[in-house]
Coordinates of C-alpha atoms in Angstrom, one line a residue:
Chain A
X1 CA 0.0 0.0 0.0
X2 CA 0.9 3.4 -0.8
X3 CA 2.4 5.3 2.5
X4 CA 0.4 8.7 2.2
X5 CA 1.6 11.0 3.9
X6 CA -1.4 12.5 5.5
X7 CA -2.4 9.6 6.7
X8 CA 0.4 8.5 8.7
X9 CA 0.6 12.2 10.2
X10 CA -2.9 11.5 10.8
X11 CA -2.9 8.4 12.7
X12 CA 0.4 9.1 14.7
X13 CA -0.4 12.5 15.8
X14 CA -4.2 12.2 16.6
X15 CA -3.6 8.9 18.2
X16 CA -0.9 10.4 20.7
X17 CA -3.4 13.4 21.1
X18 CA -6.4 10.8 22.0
X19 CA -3.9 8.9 24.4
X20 CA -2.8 11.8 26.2
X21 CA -6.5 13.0 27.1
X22 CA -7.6 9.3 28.0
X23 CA -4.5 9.0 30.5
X24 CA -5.2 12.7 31.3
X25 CA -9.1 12.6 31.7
X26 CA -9.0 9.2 33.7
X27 CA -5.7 10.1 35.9
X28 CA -7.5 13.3 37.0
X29 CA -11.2 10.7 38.1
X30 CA -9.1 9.7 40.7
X31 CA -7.2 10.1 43.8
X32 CA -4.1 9.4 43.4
X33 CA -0.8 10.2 45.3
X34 CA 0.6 12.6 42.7
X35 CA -2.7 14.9 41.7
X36 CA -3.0 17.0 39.2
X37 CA -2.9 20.8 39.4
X38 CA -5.7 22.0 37.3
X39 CA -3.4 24.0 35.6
X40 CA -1.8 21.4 34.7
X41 CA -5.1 19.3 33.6
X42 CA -5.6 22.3 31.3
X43 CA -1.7 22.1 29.4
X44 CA -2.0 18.6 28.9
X45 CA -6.3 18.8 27.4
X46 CA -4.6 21.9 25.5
X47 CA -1.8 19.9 23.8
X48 CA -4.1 16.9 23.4
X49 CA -6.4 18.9 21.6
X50 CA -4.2 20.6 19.3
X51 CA -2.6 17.4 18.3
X52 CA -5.5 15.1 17.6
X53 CA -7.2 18.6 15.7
X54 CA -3.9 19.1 13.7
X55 CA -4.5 14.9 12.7
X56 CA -7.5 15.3 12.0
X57 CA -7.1 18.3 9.8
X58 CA -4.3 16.1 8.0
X59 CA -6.1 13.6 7.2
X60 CA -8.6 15.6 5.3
X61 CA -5.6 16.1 2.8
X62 CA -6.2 12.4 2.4
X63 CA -9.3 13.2 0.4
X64 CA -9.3 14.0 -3.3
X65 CA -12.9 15.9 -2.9
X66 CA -12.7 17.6 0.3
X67 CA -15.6 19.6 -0.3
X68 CA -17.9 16.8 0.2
X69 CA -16.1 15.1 3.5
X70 CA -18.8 16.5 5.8
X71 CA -20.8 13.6 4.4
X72 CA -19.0 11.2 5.7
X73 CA -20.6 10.8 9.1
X74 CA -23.7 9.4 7.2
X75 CA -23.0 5.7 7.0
X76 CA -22.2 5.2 10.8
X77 CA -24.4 1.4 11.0
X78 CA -21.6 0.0 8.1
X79 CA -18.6 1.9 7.7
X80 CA -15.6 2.4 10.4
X81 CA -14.7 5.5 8.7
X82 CA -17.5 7.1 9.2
X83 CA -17.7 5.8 13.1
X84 CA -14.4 7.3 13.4
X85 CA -15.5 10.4 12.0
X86 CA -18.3 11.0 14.2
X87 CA -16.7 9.6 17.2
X88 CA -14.2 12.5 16.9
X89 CA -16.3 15.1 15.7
X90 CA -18.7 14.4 19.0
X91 CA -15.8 13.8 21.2
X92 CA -15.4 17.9 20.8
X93 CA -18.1 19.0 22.8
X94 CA -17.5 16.5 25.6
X95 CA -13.9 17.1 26.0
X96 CA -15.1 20.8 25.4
X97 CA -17.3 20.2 28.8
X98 CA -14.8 18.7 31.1
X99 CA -11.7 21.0 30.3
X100 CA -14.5 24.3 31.2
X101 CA -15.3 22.5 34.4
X102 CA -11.5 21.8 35.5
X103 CA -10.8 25.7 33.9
X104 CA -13.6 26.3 36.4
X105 CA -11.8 24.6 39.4
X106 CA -13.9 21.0 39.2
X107 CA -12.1 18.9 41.1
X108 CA -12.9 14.9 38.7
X109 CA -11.9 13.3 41.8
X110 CA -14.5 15.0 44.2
X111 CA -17.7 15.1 42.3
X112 CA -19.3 12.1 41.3
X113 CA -20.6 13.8 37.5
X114 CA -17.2 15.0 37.2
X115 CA -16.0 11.9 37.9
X116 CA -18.2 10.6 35.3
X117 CA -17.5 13.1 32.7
X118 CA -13.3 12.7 33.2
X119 CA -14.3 8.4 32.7
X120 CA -16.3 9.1 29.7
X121 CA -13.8 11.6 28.0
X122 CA -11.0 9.4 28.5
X123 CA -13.0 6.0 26.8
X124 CA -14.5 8.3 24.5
X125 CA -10.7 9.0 23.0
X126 CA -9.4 5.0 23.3
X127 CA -12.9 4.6 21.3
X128 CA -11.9 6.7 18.8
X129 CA -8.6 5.2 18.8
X130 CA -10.3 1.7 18.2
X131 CA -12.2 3.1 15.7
X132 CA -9.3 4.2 13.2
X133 CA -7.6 1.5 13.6
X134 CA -10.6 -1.0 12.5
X135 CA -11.0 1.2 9.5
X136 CA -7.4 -0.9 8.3
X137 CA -8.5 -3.9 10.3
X138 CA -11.8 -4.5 8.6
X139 CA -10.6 -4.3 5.1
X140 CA -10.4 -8.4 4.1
X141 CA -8.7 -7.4 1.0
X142 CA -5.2 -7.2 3.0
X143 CA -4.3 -9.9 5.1
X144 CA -1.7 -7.8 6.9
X145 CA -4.1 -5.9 8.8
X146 CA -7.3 -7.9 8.9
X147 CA -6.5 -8.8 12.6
X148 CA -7.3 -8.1 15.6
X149 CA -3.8 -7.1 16.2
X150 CA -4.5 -3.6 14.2
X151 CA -6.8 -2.0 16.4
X152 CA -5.3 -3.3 19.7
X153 CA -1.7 -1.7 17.9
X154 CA -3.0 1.7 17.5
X155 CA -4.4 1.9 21.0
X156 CA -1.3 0.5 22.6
X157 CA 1.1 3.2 20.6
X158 CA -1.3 5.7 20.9
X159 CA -1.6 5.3 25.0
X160 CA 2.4 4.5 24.6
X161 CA 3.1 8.2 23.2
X162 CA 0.6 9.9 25.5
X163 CA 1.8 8.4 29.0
X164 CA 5.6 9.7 27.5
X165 CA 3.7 13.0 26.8
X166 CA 2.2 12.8 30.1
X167 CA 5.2 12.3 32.2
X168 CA 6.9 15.0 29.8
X169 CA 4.3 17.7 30.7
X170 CA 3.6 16.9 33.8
X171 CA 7.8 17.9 34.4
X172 CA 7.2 20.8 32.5
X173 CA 4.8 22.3 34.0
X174 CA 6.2 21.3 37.6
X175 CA 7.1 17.7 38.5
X176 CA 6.4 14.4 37.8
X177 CA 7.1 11.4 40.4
X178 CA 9.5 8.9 39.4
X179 CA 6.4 6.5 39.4
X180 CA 4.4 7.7 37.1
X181 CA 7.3 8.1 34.6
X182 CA 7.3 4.5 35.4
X183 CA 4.5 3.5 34.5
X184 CA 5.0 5.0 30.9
X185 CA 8.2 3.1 30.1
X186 CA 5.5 0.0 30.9
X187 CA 3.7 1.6 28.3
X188 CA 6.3 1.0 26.0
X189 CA 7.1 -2.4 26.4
X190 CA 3.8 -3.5 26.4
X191 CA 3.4 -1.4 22.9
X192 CA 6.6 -2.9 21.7
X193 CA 5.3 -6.6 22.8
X194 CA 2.0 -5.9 20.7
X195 CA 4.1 -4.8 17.8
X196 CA 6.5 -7.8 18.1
X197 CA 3.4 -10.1 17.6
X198 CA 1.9 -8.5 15.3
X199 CA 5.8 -8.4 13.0
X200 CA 5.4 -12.6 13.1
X201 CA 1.4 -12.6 13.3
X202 CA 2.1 -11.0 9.3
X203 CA 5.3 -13.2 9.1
X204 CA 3.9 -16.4 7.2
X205 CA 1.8 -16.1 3.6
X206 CA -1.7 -17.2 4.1
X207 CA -4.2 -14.8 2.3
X208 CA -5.3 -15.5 -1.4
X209 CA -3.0 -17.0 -3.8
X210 CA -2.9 -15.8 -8.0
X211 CA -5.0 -19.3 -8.1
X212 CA -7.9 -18.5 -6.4
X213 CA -8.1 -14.9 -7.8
X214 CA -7.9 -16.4 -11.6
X215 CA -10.2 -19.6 -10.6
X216 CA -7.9 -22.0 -11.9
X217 CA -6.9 -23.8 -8.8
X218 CA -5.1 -27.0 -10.3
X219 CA -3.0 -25.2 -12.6
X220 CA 0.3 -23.1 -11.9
X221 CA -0.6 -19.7 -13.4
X222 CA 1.7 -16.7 -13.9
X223 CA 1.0 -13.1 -15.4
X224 CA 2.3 -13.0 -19.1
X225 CA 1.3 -8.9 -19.5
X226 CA -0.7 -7.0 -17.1
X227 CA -2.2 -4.7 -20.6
X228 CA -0.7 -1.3 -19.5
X229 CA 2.1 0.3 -19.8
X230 CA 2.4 3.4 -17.3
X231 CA 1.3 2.8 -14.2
X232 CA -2.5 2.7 -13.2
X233 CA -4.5 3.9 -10.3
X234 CA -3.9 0.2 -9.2
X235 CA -0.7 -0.2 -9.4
X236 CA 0.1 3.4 -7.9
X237 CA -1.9 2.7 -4.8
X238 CA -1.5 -1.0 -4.2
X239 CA 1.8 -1.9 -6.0
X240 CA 4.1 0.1 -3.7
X241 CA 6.9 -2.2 -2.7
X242 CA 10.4 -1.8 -1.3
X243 CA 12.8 -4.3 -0.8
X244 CA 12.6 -6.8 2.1
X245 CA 16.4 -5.9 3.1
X246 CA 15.2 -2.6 3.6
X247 CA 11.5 -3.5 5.3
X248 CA 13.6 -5.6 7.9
X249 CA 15.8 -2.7 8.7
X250 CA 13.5 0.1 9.1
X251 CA 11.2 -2.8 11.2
X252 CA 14.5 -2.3 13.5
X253 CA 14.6 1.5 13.2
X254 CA 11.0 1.4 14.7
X255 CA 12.2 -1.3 17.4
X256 CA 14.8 1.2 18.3
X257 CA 13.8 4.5 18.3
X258 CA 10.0 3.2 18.9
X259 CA 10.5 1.2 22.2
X260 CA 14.3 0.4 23.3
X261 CA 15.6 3.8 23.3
X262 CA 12.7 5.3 25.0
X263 CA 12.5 2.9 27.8
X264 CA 16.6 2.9 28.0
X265 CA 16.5 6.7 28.8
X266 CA 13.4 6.3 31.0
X267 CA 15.4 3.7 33.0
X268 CA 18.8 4.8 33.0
X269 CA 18.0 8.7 32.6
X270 CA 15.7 9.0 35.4
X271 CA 17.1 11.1 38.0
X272 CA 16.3 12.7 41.8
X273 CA 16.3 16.4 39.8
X274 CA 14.4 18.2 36.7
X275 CA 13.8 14.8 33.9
X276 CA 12.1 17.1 31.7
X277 CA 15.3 17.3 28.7
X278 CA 15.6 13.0 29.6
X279 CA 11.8 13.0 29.1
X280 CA 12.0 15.2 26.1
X281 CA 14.7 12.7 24.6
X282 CA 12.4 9.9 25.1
X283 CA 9.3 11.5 23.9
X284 CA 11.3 12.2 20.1
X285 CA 12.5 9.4 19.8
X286 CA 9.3 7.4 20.2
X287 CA 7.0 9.9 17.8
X288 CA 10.3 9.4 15.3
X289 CA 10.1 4.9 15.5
X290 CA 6.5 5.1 15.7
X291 CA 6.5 7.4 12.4
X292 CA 8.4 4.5 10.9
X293 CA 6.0 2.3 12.4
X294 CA 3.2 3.3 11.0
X295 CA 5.3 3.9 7.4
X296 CA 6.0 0.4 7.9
X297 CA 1.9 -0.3 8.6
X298 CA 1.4 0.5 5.2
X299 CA 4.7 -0.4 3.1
X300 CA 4.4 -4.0 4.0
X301 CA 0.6 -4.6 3.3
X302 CA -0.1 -6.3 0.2
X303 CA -3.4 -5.7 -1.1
X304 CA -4.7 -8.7 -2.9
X305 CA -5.5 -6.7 -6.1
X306 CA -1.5 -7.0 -6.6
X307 CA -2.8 -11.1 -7.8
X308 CA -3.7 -9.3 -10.8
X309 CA -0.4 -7.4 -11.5
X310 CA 1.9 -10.5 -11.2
X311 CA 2.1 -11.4 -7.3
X312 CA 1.5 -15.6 -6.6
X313 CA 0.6 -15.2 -3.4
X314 CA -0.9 -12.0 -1.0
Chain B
X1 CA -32.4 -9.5 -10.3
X2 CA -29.1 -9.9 -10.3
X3 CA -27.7 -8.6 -13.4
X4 CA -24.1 -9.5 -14.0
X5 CA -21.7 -10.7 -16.8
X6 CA -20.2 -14.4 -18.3
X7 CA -16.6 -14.0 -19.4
X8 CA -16.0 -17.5 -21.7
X9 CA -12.2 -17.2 -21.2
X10 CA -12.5 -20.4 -23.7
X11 CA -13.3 -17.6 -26.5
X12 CA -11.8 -14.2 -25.5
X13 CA -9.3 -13.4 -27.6
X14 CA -7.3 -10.6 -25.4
X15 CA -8.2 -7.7 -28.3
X16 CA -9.5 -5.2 -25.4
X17 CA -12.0 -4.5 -27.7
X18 CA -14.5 -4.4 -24.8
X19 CA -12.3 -1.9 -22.8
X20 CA -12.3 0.4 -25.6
X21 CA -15.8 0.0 -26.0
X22 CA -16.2 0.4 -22.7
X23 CA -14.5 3.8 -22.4
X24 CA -16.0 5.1 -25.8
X25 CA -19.3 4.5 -24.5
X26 CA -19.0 5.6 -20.3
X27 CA -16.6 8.5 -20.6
X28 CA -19.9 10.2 -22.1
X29 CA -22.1 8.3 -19.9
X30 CA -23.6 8.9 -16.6
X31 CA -20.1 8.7 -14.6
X32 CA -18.2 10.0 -16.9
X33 CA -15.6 11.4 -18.2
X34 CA -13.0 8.5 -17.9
X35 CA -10.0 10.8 -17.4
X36 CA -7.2 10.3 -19.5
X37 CA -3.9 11.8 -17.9
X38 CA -1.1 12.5 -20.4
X39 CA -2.8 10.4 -23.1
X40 CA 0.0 11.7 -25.7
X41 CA 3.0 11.5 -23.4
X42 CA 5.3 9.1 -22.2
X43 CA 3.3 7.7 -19.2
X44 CA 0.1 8.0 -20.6
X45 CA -2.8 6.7 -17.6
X46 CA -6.0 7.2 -16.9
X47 CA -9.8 5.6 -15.6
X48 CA -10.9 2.4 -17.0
X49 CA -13.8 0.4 -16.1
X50 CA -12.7 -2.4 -17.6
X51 CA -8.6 -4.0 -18.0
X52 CA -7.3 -7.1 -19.5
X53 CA -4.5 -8.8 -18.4
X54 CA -2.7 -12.0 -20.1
X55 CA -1.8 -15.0 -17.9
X56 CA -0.3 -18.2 -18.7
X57 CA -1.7 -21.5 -17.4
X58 CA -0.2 -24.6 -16.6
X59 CA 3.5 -25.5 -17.7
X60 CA 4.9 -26.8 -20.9
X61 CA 4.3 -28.1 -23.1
X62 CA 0.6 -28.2 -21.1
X63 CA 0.3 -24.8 -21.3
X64 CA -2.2 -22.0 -22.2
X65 CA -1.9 -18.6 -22.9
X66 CA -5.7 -17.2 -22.0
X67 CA -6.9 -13.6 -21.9
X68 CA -8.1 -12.1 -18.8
X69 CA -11.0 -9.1 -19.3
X70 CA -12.0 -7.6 -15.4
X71 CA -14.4 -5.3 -14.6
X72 CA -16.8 -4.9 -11.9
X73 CA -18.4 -8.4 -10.8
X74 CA -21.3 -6.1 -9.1
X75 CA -21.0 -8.6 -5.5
X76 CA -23.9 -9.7 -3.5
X77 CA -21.9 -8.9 -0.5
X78 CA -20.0 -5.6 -1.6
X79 CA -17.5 -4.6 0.9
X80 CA -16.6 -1.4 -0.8
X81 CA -20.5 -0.4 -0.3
X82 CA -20.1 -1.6 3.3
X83 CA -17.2 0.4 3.7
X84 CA -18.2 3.6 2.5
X85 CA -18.4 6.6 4.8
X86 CA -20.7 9.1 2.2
X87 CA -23.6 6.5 1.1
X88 CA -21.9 7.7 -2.5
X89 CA -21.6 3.6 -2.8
X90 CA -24.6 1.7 -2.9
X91 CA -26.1 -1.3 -4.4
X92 CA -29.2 -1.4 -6.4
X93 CA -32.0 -3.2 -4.8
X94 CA -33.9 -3.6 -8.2
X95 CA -30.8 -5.1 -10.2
X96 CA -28.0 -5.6 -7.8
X97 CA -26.1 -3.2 -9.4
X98 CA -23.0 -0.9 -7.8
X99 CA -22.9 2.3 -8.6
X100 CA -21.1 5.6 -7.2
X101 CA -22.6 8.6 -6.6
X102 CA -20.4 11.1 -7.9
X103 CA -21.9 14.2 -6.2
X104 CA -22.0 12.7 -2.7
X105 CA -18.3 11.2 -3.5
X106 CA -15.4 12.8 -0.9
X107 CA -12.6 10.2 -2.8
X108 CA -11.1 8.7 0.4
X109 CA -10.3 5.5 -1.5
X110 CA -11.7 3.2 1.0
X111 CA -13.9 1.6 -1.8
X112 CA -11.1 1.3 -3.6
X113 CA -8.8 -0.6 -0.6
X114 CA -12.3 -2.9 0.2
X115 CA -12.2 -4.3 -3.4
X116 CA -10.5 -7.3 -4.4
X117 CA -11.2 -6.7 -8.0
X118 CA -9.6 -3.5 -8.7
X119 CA -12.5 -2.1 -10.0
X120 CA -12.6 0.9 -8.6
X121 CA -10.5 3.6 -9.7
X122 CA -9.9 7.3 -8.8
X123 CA -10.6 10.3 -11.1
X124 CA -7.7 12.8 -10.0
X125 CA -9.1 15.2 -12.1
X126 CA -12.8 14.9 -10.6
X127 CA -11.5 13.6 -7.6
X128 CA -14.2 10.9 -7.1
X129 CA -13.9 7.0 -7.4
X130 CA -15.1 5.8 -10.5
X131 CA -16.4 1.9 -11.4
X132 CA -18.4 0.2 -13.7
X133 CA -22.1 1.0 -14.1
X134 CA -22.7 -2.4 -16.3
X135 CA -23.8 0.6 -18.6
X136 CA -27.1 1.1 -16.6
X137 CA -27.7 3.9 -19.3
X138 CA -27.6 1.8 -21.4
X139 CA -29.5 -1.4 -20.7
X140 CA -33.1 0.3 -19.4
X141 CA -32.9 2.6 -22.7
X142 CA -36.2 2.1 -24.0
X143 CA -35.0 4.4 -27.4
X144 CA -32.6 1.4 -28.0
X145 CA -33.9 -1.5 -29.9
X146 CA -34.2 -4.3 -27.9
X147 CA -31.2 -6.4 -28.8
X148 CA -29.1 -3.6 -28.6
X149 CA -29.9 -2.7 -24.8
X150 CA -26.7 -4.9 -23.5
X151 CA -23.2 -3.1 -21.9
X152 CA -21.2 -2.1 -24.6
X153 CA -18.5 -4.8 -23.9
X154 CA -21.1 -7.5 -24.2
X155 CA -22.3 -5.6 -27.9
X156 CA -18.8 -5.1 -29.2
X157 CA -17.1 -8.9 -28.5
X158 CA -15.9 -9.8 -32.1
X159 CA -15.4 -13.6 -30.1
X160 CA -18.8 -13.3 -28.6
X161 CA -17.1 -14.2 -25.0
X162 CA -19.0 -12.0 -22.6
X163 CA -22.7 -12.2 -22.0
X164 CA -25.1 -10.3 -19.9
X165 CA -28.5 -11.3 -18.1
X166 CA -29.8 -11.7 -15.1
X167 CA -28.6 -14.7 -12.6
X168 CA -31.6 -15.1 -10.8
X169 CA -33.4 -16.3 -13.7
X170 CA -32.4 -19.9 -14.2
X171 CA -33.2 -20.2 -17.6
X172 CA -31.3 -16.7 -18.4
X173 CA -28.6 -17.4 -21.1
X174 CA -25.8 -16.5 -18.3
X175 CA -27.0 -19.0 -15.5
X176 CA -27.5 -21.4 -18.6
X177 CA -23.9 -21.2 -19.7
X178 CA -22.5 -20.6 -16.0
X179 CA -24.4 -23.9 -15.2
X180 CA -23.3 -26.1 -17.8
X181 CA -19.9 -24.9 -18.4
X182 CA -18.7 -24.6 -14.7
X183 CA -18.6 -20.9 -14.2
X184 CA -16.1 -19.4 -11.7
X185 CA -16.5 -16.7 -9.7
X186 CA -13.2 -14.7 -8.8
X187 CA -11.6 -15.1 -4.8
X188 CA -14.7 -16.7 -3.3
X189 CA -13.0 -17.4 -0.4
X190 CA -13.1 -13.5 0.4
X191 CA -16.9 -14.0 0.9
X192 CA -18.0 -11.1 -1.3
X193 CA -20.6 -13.1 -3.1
X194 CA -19.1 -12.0 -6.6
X195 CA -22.0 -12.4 -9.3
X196 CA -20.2 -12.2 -12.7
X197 CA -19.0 -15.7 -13.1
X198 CA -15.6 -17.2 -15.9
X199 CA -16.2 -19.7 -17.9
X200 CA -13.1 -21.9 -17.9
X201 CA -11.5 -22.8 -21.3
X202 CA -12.2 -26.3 -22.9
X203 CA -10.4 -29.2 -22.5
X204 CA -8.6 -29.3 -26.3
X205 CA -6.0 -32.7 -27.3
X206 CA -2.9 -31.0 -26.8
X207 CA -0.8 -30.6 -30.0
X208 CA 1.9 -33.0 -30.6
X209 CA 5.6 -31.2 -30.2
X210 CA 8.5 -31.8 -31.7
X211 CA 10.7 -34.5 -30.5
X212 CA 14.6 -35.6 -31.0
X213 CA 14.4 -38.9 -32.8
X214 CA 16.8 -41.9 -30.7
X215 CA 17.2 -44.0 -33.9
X216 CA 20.8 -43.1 -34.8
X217 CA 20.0 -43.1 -38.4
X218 CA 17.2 -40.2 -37.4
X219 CA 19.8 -38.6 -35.3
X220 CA 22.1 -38.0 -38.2
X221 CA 19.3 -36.9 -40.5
X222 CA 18.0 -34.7 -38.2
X223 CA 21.9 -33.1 -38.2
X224 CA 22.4 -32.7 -41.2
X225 CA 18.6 -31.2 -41.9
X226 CA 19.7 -28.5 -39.4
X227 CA 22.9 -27.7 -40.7
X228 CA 21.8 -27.5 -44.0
X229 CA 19.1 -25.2 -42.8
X230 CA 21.7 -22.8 -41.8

C-alpha cells in the first residue's frame, strides 16, 4: 500500500493526542498520590487537543474531494470511517465540557458527575482510537491488517506516546514522580510486545494466492502482460513495494527509536532532579520509531489486487 | 435481479475490444468522463472500467496462454458499499447493481482498498472513485432496440465471450452457460458473493511437439537437416 503522507501524520499524531486525554481525563477521576494541578489538567487537554485537531485536519488532505467530506458521518451502521468520523467530531463537545469544568476549578476526583465526565472523556478517546484502527483492520482485502492485532496496535502506541507526553508535561509544567514516569516506560514495552506479535502474526503467507483470484486452482498460473504500460490507479496505490532488506531494517529502526531507546532513557536517565530534557529525549525518539511504524503499517501490506499485476501469493 | 456478466475465457481473444468500447461509450455516460492523464506523453494513464490482463496457465508443453478481461463483478456482498463513509456507494436493490454517486463522493479510496477486484479507480481530475455502471444507461434505454440494450463490452465482443443477463433467472442465457460450463466466480473465499461468473477454457487434445528422434540413423538426418538449414 501506498504510504500517504497524510495519513500517517494523521494516525500518529491524533492517536498520541487521543492517548494523552484518555491518560489525562482518567488520571484526574481519581485520587491518586501525585494529583494533578488544574493547571496542569488544562496544558495537557490543551496539547491533546491541538494534536488530535492538527491529525484530523491532516487527514482531510487524504481526500481527493474535500468539499464533500462533511458527508461522511452518514453511514455510521456499516462503515468504520464514518464511526471514526463521528466519534471525533462528537468527542469535541464533551472534552469541550470537562476542560470548562476543570478551567472552572472542578475537582474529577471530588464530584461524582465530574468523575463521570473525566471516565467518559478518557473512553470516548481510546474509542476513537479503536475506531481508526478498525478502518485498516476491517478491510479483508489485505491480510496484513485484517486482525485483531490492528486495532489493539494503535491503542497501545497511541496510549504508549501519550503516557511519555504525560510524564513530559507533567515535568514541565512542575514535576512528575518517578512512578508515574514509570508507569510510561510499561507503556512501552507493552506497545513494543503488541508490535512484536503483530511483526510474526504477518510473518507467514496465508491470504489468497494468483490461483484462487484467476479460478484455476489445479493449474500453476503466472501473469504474461498485465495490458498497461504506465502505471495505473492500481498499481500506484496497491503496488508500492520496497525491498525486504530494507523493510527488515526500518522494522529495527521502529524497534529502536520506537521502544528500546525510550525505555533505556526512561530507566537509566531517570534522576532525583528536573527529567524534563531526559523525558524530552524519550518523547522524540518514540514519535520518530512510531513514524516509521506506521510507514512500515502501510509499506508491507499487500493488497490482494496485486494477484492481478503478477504477485503468486498476498 | 441480479444482473451481471459471463466471461468465456474459452473464446476471448485478449483484443480489449470491450475496454475500448467500454471507455468510448461511459466517458460520455452517466459517470463520466473516464479521465485520461497525459494520453499523448510518455506515461500516458487514466480511468478504466474495464482491463485485461494476459496469464499463462499450466507448464509446458501443457500450457495456455488465456486472456483475462475484469471489470466490476457487481457482488452480492459488496465490501466497498459496506465500507463507504458518504452512502456515495450503494447497491441497487432492483438489479444488484454498484454504482457511485459522484456528487455525494469525498474520494477517500476506502472503496477502492475494500475491493479485491480492482475495479474501482480514482478520477484525479474529478476527484471521485469511478467503477463500472454495467452501462445502466444503457440497458433500461427504451430508445434502444431491444437487442441492442446490452453493456457495450457485451455488444462489441468480435469472439462473442462476454454475455449479460440476469442470474436469478435460471433459464437466463448467463446461469445457462454458467451452469453447464462450470462458471467461476473470482476469490470466493473472500466472501464477497461476486456475481459475474468465468467460464473456464475447454479441455482441447494438446498438439503434438517436436521431438529428437533416438534411432541413430534419425539422429544424423536430423543433423544434417539442421545444418543445411543454416
Amino acid at each position: 500500500m501506498h504510504p500517504a503522507f497524510s495519513v500517517i501524520f494523521f494516525t500518529v499524531t491524533s492517536g498520541a493526542g487521543y492517548g494523552l486525554i484518555a491518560i489525562t481525563a482518567i488520571y484526574s477521576a481519581f485520587d491518586f498520590s501525585q494529583p494533578m494541578t488544574g493547571e496542569q489538567t488544562l496544558l495537557l487537554s490543551a496539547v491533546a487537543l491541538v494534536l488530535i485537531t492538527s491529525g484530523l485536519i491532516s487527514s482531510t488532505f487524504h481526500l481527493a474531494n474535500p468539499k464533500n467530506a462533511w458527508r461522511a458521518f452518514s453511514r455510521v451502521r456499516t462503515s468504520w470511517l464514518a464511526r471514526e468520523g463521528l466519534l471525533a467530531i462528537l468527542f469535541y463537545p464533551i472534552v469541550m465540557l470537562y476542560v470548562y469544568l476543570v478551567w472552572r476549578g472542578v475537582d474529577a476526583s471530588n464530584s461524582t458527575a465530574m468523575t463521570a465526565l473525566a471516565l467518559l472523556t478518557g473512553v470516548w478517546a481510546i474509542v476513537t482510537v479503536f475506531s481508526t484502527g478498525m478502518i485498516y483492520a476491517s478491510l479483508k482485502t489485505i491480510r496484513q491488517w485484517n486482525n485483531a492485532l490492528t486495532p489493539v496496535n494503535y491503542i497501545s502506541l497511541g496510549l504508549m506516546l501519550g503516557g511519555l507526553l504525560f510524564s513530559l508535561l507533567l515535568s514541565l509544567s512542575g514535576d512528575v514522580s518517578a512512578n508515574l514516569t514509570m508507569v510510561a516506560s510499561y507503556m512501552v514495552v507493552i506497545a513494543a510486545t503488541i508490535k512484536i506479535v503483530y511483526f510474526f502474526w504477518i510473518g507467514a503467507p496465508a491470504g489468497p494466492t494468483i490461483n484462487t483470484a484467476t479460478s484455476f486452482t489445479s493449474r500453476t498460473v503466472r501473469l504474461l502482460d498485465v495490458g498497461h504500460t504506465a502505471g495505473t490507479f492500481l498499481t500506484d496505490e496497491f503496488g508500492y513495494q520496497v525491498a525486504r532488506d530494507r523493510l527488515v531494517a526500518l522494522r529495527w529502526v521502529a524497534m529502536v527509536l520506537g521502544f528500546i531507546l525510550p525505555s533505556l532513557i526512561v530507566w537509566f536517565g531517570l534522576g532525583e532532579g528536573d527529567n524534563t530534557l531526559m523525558l524530552a529525549a524519550a518523547v522524540i525518539s518514540a514519535f520518530a520509531g512510531v513514524a516509521v511504524e506506521r510507514w512500515l503499517f502501510f509499506a508491507e501490506a499487500r493488497h490482494v489486487v496485486n494477484l492481478y499485476h503478477g504477485a503468486q501469493q498476498c | 435481479m441480479k444482473l451481471g456478466l459471463v466471461v468465456d475465457l474459452d473464446t476471448c481473444v485478449g483484443c480489449n475490444a470491450c475496454a475500448v468500447a467500454c471507455k468510448q461509450w461511459n466517458t460520455s455516460g452517466t459517470t463520466g468522463p473516464l479521465t485520461d492523464l497525459e494520453p499523448y506523453g510518455k506515461d500516458p494513464t487514466g480511468v478504466w472500467f474495464n482491463r485485461i490482463r494476459n496469464y499463462e496457465l499450466g507448464d509446458y508443453p501443457e500450457n495456455k496462454t488465456v486472456h483475462f478481461p475484469m471489470s466490476c463483478m457487481h457482488c452480492e456482498d459488496a465490501a466497498c458499499v459496506t465500507v463507504c463513509p458518504t452512502g456515495a456507494s450503494y447497491k441497487r436493490e432492483e438489479d444488484g447493481i454498484v454504482l457511485v454517486d459522484q456528487d455525494k463522493c469525498m474520494g477517500c479510496n476506502l472503496c477502492a482498498w475494500a475491493c479485491p477486484y480492482g475495479a474501482r479507480e480514482l478520477d484525479p481530475e474529478e476527484g471521485v472513485m469511478k467503477k463500472c455502471t454495467l452501462c445502466v444507461d444503457r440497458i433500461y434505454d427504451e430508445a434502444l432496440p431491444e437487442d441492442e440494450r446490452q453493456p457495450a463490452c457485451v455488444m462489441t465482443c468480435p469472439a462473442h465471450a462476454r454475455f449479460f443477463g440476469d442470474f436469478d433467472d435460471p433459464n437466463s442465457e448467463v446461469s445457462r452457460l454458467s451452469r453447464e460450463r462450470g462458471g467461476e466466480h473470482l476469490m470466493p473465499e473472500l466472501g464477497y458473493k461476486p456475481v459475474n461468473t468465468y467460464l473456464p477454457p475447454r479441455n482441447k487434445t494438446n498438439i503434438p511437439t517436436y521431438k529428437n528422434e533416438t534411432n541413430p540413423i534419425e539422429k544424423v538426418k536430423d543433423w544434417v537437416n539442421r545444418l543445411v538449414a543454416r
